[in-house]
PDB file of C-alpha atoms and ligand atoms in Angstrom:
ATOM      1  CA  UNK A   7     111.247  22.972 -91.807  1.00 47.00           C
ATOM      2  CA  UNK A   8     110.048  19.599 -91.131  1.00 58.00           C
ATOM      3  CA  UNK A   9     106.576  19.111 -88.844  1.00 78.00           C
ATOM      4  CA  UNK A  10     107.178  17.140 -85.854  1.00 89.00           C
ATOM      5  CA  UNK A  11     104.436  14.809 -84.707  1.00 94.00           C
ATOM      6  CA  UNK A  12     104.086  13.923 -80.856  1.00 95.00           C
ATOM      7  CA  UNK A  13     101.514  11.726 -79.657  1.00 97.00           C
ATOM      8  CA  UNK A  14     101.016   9.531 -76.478  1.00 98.00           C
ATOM      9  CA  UNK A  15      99.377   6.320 -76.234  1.00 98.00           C
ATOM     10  CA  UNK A  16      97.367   4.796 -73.145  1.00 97.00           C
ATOM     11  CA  UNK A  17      95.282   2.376 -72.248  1.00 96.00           C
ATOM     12  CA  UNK A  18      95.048  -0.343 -68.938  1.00 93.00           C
ATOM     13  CA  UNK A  19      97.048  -3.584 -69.097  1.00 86.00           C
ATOM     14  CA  UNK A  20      95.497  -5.980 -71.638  1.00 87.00           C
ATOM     15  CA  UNK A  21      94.233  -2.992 -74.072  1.00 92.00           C
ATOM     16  CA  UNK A  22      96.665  -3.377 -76.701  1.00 90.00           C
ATOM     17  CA  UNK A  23      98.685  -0.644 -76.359  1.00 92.00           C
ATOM     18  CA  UNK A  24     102.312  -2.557 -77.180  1.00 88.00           C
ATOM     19  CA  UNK A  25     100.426  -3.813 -80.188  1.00 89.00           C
ATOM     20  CA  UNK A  26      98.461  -0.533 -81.455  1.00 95.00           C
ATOM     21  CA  UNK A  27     102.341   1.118 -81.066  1.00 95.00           C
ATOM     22  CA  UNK A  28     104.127  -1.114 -82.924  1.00 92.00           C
ATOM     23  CA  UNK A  29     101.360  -1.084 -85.822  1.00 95.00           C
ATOM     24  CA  UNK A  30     101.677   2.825 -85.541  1.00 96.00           C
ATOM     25  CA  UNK A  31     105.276   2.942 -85.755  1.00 94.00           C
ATOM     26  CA  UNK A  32     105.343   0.696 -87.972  1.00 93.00           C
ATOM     27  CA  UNK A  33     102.481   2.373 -90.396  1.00 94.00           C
ATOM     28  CA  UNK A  34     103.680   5.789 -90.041  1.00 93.00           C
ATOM     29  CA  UNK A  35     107.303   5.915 -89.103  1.00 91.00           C
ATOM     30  CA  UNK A  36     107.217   7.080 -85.577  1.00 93.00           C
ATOM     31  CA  UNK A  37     109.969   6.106 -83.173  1.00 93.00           C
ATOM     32  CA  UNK A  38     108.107   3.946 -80.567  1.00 93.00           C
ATOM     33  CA  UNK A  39     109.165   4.996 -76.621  1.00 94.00           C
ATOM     34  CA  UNK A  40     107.591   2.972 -74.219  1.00 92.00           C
ATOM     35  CA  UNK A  41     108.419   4.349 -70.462  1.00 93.00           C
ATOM     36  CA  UNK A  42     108.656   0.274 -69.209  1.00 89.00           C
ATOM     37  CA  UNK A  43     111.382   0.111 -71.634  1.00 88.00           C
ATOM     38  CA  UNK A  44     113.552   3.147 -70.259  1.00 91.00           C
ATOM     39  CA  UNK A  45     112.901   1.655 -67.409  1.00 91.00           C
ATOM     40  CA  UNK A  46     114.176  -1.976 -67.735  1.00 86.00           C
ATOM     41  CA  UNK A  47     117.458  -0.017 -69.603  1.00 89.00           C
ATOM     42  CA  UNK A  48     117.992   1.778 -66.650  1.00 91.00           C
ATOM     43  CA  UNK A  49     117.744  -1.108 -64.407  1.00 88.00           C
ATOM     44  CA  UNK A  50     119.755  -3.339 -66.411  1.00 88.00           C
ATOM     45  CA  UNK A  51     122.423   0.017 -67.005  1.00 93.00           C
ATOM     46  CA  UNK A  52     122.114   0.007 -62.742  1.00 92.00           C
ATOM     47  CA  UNK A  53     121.998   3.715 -63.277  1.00 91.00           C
ATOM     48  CA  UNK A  54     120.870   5.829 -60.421  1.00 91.00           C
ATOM     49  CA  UNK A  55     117.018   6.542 -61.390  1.00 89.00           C
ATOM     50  CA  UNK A  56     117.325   2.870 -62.469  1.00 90.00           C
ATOM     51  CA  UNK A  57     118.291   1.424 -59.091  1.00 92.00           C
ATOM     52  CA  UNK A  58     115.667   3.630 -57.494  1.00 92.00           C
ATOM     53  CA  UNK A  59     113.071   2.453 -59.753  1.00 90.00           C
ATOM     54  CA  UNK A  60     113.911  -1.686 -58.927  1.00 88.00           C
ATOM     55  CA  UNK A  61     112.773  -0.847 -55.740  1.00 90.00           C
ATOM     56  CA  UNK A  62     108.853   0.282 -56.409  1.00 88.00           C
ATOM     57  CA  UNK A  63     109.050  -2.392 -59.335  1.00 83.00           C
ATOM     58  CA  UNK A  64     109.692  -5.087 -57.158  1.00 78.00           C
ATOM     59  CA  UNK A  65     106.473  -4.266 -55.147  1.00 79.00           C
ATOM     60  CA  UNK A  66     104.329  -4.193 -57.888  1.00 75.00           C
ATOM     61  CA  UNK A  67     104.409  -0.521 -57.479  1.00 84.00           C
ATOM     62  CA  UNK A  68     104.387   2.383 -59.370  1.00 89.00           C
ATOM     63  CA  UNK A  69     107.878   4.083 -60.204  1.00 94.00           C
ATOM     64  CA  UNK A  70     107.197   7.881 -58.590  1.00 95.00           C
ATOM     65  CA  UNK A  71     106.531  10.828 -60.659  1.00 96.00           C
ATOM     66  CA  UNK A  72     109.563  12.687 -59.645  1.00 94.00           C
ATOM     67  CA  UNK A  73     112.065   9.424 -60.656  1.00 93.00           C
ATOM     68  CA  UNK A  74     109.788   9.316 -64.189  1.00 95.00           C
ATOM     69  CA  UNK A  75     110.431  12.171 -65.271  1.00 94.00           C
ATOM     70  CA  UNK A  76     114.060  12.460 -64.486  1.00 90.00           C
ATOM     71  CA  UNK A  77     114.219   9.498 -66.254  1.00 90.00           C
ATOM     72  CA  UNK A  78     112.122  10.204 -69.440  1.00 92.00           C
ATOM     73  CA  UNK A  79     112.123  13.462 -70.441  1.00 92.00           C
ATOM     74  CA  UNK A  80     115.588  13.973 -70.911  1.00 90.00           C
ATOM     75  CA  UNK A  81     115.434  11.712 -73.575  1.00 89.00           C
ATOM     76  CA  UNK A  82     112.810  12.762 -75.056  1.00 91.00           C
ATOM     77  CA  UNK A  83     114.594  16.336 -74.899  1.00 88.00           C
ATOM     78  CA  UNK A  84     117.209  14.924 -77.059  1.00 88.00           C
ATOM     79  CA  UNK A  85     114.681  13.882 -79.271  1.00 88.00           C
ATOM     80  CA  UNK A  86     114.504  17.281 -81.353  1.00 83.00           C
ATOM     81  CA  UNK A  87     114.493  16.254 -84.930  1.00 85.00           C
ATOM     82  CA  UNK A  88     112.330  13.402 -84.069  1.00 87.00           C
ATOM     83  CA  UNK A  89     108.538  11.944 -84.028  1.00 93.00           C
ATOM     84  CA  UNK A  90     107.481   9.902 -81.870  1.00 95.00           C
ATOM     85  CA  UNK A  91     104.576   7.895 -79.868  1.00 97.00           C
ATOM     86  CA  UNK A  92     105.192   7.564 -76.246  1.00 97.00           C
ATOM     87  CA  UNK A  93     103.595   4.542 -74.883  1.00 95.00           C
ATOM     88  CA  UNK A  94     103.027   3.926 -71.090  1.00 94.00           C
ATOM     89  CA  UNK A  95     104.011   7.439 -70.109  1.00 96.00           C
ATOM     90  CA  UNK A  96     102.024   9.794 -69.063  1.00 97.00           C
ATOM     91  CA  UNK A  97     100.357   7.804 -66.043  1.00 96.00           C
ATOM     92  CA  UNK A  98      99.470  10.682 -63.738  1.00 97.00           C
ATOM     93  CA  UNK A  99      98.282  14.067 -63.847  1.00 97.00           C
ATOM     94  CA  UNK A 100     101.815  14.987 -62.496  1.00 97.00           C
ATOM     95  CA  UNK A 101     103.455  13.237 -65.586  1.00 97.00           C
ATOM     96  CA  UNK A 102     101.378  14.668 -68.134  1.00 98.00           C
ATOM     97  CA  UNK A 103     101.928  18.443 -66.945  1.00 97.00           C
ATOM     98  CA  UNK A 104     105.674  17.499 -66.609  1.00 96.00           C
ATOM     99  CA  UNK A 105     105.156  16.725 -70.334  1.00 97.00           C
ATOM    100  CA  UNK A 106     103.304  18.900 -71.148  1.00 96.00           C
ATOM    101  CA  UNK A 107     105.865  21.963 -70.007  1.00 94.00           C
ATOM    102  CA  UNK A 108     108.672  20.033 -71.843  1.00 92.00           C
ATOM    103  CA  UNK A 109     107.053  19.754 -75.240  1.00 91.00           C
ATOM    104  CA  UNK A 110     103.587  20.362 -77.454  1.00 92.00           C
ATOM    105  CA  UNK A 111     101.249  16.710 -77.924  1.00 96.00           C
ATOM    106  CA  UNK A 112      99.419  16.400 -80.919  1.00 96.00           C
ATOM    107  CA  UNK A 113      97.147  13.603 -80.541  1.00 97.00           C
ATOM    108  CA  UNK A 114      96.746  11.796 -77.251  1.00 98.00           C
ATOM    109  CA  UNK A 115      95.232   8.249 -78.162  1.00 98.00           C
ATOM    110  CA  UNK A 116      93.032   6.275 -75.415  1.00 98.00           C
ATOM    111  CA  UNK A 117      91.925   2.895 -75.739  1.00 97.00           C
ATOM    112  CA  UNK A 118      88.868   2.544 -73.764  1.00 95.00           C
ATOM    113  CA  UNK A 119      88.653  -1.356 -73.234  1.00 93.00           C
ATOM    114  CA  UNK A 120      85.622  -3.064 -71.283  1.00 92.00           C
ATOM    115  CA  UNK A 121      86.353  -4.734 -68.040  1.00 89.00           C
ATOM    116  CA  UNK A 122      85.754  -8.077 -69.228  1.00 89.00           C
ATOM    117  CA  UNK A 123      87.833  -8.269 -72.022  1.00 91.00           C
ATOM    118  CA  UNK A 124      90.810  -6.952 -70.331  1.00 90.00           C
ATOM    119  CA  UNK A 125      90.003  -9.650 -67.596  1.00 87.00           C
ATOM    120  CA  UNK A 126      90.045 -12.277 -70.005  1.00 84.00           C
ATOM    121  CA  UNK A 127      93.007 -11.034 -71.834  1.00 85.00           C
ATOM    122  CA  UNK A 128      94.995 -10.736 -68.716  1.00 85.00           C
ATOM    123  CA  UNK A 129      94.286 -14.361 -67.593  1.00 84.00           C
ATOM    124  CA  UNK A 130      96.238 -15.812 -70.778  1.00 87.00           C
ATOM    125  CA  UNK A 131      98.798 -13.324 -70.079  1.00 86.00           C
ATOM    126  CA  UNK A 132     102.654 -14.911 -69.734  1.00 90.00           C
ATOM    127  CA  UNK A 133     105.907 -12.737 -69.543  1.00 88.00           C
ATOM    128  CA  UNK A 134     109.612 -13.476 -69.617  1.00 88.00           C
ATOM    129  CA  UNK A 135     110.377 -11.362 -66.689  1.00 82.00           C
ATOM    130  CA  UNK A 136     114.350 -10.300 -68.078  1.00 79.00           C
ATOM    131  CA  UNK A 137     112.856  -8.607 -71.307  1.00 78.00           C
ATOM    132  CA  UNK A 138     109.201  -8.417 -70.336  1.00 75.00           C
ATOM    133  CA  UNK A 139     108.492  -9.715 -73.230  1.00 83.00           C
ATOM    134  CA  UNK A 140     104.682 -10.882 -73.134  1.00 84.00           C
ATOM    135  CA  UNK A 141     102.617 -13.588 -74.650  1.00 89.00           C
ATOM    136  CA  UNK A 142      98.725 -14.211 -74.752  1.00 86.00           C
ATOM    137  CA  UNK A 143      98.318 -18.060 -74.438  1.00 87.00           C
ATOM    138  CA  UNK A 144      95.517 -17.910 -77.041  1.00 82.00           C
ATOM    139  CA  UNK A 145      96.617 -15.136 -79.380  1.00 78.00           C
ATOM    140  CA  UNK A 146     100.471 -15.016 -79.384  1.00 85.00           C
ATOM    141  CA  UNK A 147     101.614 -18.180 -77.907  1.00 91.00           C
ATOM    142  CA  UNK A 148     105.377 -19.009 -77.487  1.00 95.00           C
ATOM    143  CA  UNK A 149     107.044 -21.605 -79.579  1.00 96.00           C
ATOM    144  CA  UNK A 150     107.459 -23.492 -76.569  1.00 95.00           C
ATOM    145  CA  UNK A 151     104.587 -23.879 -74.087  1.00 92.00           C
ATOM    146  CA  UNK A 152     105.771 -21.681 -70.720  1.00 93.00           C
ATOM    147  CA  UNK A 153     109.330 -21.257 -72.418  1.00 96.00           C
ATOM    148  CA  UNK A 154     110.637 -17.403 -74.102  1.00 95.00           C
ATOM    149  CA  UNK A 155     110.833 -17.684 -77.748  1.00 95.00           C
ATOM    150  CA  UNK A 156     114.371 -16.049 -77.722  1.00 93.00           C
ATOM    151  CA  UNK A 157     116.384 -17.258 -74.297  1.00 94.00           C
ATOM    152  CA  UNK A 158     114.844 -20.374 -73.421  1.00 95.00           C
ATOM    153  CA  UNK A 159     114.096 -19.250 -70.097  1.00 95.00           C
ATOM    154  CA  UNK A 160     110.980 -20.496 -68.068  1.00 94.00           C
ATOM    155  CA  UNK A 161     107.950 -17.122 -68.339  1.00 94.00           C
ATOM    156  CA  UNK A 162     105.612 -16.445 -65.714  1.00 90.00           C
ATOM    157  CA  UNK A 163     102.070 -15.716 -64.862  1.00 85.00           C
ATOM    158  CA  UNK A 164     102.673 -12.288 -62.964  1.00 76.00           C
ATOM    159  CA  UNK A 165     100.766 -12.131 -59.191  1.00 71.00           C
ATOM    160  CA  UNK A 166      98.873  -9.048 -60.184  1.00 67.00           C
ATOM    161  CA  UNK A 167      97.808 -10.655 -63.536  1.00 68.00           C
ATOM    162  CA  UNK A 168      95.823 -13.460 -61.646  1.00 72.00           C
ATOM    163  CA  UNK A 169      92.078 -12.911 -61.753  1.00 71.00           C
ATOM    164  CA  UNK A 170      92.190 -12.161 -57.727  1.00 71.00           C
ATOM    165  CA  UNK A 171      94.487  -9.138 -58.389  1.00 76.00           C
ATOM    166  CA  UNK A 172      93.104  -7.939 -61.725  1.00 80.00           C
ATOM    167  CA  UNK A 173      90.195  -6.115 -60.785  1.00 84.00           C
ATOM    168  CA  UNK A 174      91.635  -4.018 -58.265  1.00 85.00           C
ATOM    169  CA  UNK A 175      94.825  -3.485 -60.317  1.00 83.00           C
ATOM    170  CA  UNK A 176      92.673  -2.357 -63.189  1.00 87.00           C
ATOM    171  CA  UNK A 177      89.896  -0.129 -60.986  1.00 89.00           C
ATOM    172  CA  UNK A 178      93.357   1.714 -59.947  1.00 89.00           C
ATOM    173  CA  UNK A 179      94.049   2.413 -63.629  1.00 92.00           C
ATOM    174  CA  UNK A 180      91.636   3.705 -63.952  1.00 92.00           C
ATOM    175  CA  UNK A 181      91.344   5.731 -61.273  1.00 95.00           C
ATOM    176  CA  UNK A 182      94.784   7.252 -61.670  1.00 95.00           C
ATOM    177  CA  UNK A 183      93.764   7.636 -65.499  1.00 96.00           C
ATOM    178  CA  UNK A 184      91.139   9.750 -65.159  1.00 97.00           C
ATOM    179  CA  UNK A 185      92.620  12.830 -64.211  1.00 98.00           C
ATOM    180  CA  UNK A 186      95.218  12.369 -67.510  1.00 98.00           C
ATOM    181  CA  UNK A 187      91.876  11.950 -69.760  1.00 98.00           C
ATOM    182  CA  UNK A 188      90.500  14.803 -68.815  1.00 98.00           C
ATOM    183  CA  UNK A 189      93.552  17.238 -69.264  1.00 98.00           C
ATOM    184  CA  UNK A 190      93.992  16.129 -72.687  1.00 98.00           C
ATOM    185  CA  UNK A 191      90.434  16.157 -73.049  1.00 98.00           C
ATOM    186  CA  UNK A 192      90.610  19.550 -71.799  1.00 98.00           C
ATOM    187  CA  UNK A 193      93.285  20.381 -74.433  1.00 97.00           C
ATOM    188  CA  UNK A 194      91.369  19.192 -77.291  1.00 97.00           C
ATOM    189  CA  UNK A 195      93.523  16.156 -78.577  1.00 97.00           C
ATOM    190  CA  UNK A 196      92.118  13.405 -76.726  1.00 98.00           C
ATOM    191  CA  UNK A 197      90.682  10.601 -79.312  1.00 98.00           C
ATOM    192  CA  UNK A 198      89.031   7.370 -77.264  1.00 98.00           C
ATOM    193  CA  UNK A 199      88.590   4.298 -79.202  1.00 97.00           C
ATOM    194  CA  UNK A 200      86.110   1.714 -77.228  1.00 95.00           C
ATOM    195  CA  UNK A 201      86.222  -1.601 -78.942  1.00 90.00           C
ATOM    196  CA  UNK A 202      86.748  -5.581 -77.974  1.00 91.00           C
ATOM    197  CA  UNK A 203      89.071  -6.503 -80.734  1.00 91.00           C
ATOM    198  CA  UNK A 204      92.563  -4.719 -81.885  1.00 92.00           C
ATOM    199  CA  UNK A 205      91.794  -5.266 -85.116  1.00 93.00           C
ATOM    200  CA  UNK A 206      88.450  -3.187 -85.045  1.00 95.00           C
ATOM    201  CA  UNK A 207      89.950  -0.145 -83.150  1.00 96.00           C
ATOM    202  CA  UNK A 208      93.460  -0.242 -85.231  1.00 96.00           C
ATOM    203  CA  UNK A 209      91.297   1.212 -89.038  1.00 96.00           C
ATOM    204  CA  UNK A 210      90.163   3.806 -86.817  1.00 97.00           C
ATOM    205  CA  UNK A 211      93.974   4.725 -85.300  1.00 97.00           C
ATOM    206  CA  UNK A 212      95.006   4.116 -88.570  1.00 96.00           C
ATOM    207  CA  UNK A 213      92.354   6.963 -90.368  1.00 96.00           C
ATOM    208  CA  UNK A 214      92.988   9.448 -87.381  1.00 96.00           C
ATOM    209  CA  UNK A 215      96.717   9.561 -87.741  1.00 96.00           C
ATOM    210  CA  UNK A 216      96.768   9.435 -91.773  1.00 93.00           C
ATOM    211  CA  UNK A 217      94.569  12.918 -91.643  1.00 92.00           C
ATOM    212  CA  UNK A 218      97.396  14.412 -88.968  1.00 90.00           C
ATOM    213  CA  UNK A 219     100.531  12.975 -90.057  1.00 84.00           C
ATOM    214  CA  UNK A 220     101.047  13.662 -93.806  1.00 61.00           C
ATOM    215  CA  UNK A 221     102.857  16.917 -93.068  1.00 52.00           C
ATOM    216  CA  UNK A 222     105.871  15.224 -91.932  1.00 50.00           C
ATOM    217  CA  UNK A 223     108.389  14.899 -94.025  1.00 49.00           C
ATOM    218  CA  UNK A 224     110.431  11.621 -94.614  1.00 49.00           C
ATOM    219  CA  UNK A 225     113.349  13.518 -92.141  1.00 50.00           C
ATOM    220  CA  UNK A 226     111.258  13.912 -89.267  1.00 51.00           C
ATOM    221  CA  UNK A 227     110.719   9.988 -89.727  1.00 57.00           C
ATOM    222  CA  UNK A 228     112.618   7.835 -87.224  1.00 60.00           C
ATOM    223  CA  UNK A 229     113.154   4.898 -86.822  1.00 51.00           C
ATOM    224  CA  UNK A 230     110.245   2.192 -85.108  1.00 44.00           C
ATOM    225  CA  UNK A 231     112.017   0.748 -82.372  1.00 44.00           C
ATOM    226  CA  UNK A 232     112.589   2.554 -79.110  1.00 45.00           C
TER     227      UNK A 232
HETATM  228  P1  AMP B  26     105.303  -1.433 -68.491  1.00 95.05           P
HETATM  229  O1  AMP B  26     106.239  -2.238 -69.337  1.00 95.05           O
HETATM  230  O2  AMP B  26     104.758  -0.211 -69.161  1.00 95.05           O
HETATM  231  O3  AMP B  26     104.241  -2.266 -67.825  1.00 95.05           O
HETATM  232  O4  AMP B  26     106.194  -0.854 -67.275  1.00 95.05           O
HETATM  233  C1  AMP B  26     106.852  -1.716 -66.382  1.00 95.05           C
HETATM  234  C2  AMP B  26     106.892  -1.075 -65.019  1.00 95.05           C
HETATM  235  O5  AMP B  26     107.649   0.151 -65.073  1.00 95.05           O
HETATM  236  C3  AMP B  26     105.523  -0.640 -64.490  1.00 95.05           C
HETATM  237  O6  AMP B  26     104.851  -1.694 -63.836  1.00 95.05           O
HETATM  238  C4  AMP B  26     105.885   0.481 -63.547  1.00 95.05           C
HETATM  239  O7  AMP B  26     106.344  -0.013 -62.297  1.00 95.05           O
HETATM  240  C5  AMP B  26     107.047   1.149 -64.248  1.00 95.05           C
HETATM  241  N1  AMP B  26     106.579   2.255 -65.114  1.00 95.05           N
HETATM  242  C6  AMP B  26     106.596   2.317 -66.475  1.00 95.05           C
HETATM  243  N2  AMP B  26     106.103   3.499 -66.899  1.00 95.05           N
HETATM  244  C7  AMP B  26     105.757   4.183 -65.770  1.00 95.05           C
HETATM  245  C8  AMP B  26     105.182   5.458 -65.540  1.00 95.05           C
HETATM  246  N3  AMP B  26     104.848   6.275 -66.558  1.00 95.05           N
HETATM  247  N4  AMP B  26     104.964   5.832 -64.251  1.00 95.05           N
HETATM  248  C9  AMP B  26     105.303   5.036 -63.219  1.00 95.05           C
HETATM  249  N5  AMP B  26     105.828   3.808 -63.366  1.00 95.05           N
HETATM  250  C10 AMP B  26     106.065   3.388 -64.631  1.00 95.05           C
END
């Protein structure tokens, strides 16, 4: 039978992450599931956890734990003959035991950014709210200065992107982060990669994952795209 390979991915806004995942399920034929994603299909689908979920969005909150999970781990559930990195899900120490009673992790991946580089990330930060597609001003520009590459429509500088709100957005990170570091920690799968630049860290993701994943076989490969 064919090894299944689970791993999460998490970091603060500005570390990467969307990046790192695609290169990973790109590289090693994971099926990418980000939790924002879910989301936006549920919201868009007006489905019951979806509708519930607009509501905390639209504050700039949190979705709760309870509404997460009824959300996600169905899905992932489903997901039996598949691999996958889950990106943006676990945030809390509620959402990781939740995962952790509805399947086994192999490699929980952290990307331990400093404070400034995040900042300065965030600052050139621009999303298409509809998708949530994102661009960095300096390092992935749109076409069109302020415009989405695919609609046309006008993107946005989001409030809690805006150097007033980034500090305490990204001291509650981590504060909320914490407790998920150290139950993986705990378990023994937690590998933190502390580095300015994607392209430094990604070798290291890249080395890590080629020593676990060579056990799975090309039918426990999914497709990248969540
Ligand atoms: P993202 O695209 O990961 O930034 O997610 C978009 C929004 O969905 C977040 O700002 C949260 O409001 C919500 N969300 C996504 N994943 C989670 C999660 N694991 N726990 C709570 N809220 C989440």
């Amino acid at each position: 039978m064919s090894k299944l390979f689970r791993a999460v991915i998490m970091g603060p806004p500005g570390s990467g992450k969307g990046t790192i995942s695609e290169r990973i399920a790109h590289s090693f034929g994971l099926k990418h599931l980000s939790s924002g994603d879910f989301v936006r299909e549920n919201i868009s689908a007006k489905t019951e956890a979806g509708v519930l979920a607009k509501t905390f969005i639209k504050k700039g909150l949190l979705v709760p734990d309870h509404v997460m999970t009824r959300l996600l781990l169905p899905r992932l559930e489903e997901m039996t003959k598949c691999s996958w990195l889950l990106d943006g899900f676990p945030r809390t120490l509620a959402q990781a035991e939740a995962l952790n009673s509805a399947c086994d992790l192999d490699v929980a991946i952290n990307l331990n950014i400093p404070l400034e580089t995040l900042k300065e990330r965030l600052r050139h930060r621009w999303i298409h709210p509809p998708s949530g597609r994102v661009y960095n001003m300096c390092f992935n520009p749109p076409r069109v200065q302020g415009i989405d590459d695919i609609t046309g429509e006008p993107l946005i500088q989001q409030e809690d992107d805006r150097p007033e709100a980034l500090v305490a957005r990204l001291r509650h990170y981590k504060d909320i982060a914490k407790p998920v570091i150290d139950f993986y920690k705990a378990k023994g799968i937690l590998y933190t990669y502390s580095d300015t630049e994607t392209d430094q860290i990604w070798p290291n993701i890249s080395t890590l994952l080629s020593t676990k994943i060579p056990t799975i076989q090309s039918d426990a490969r999914c497709a990248s795209t969540h």
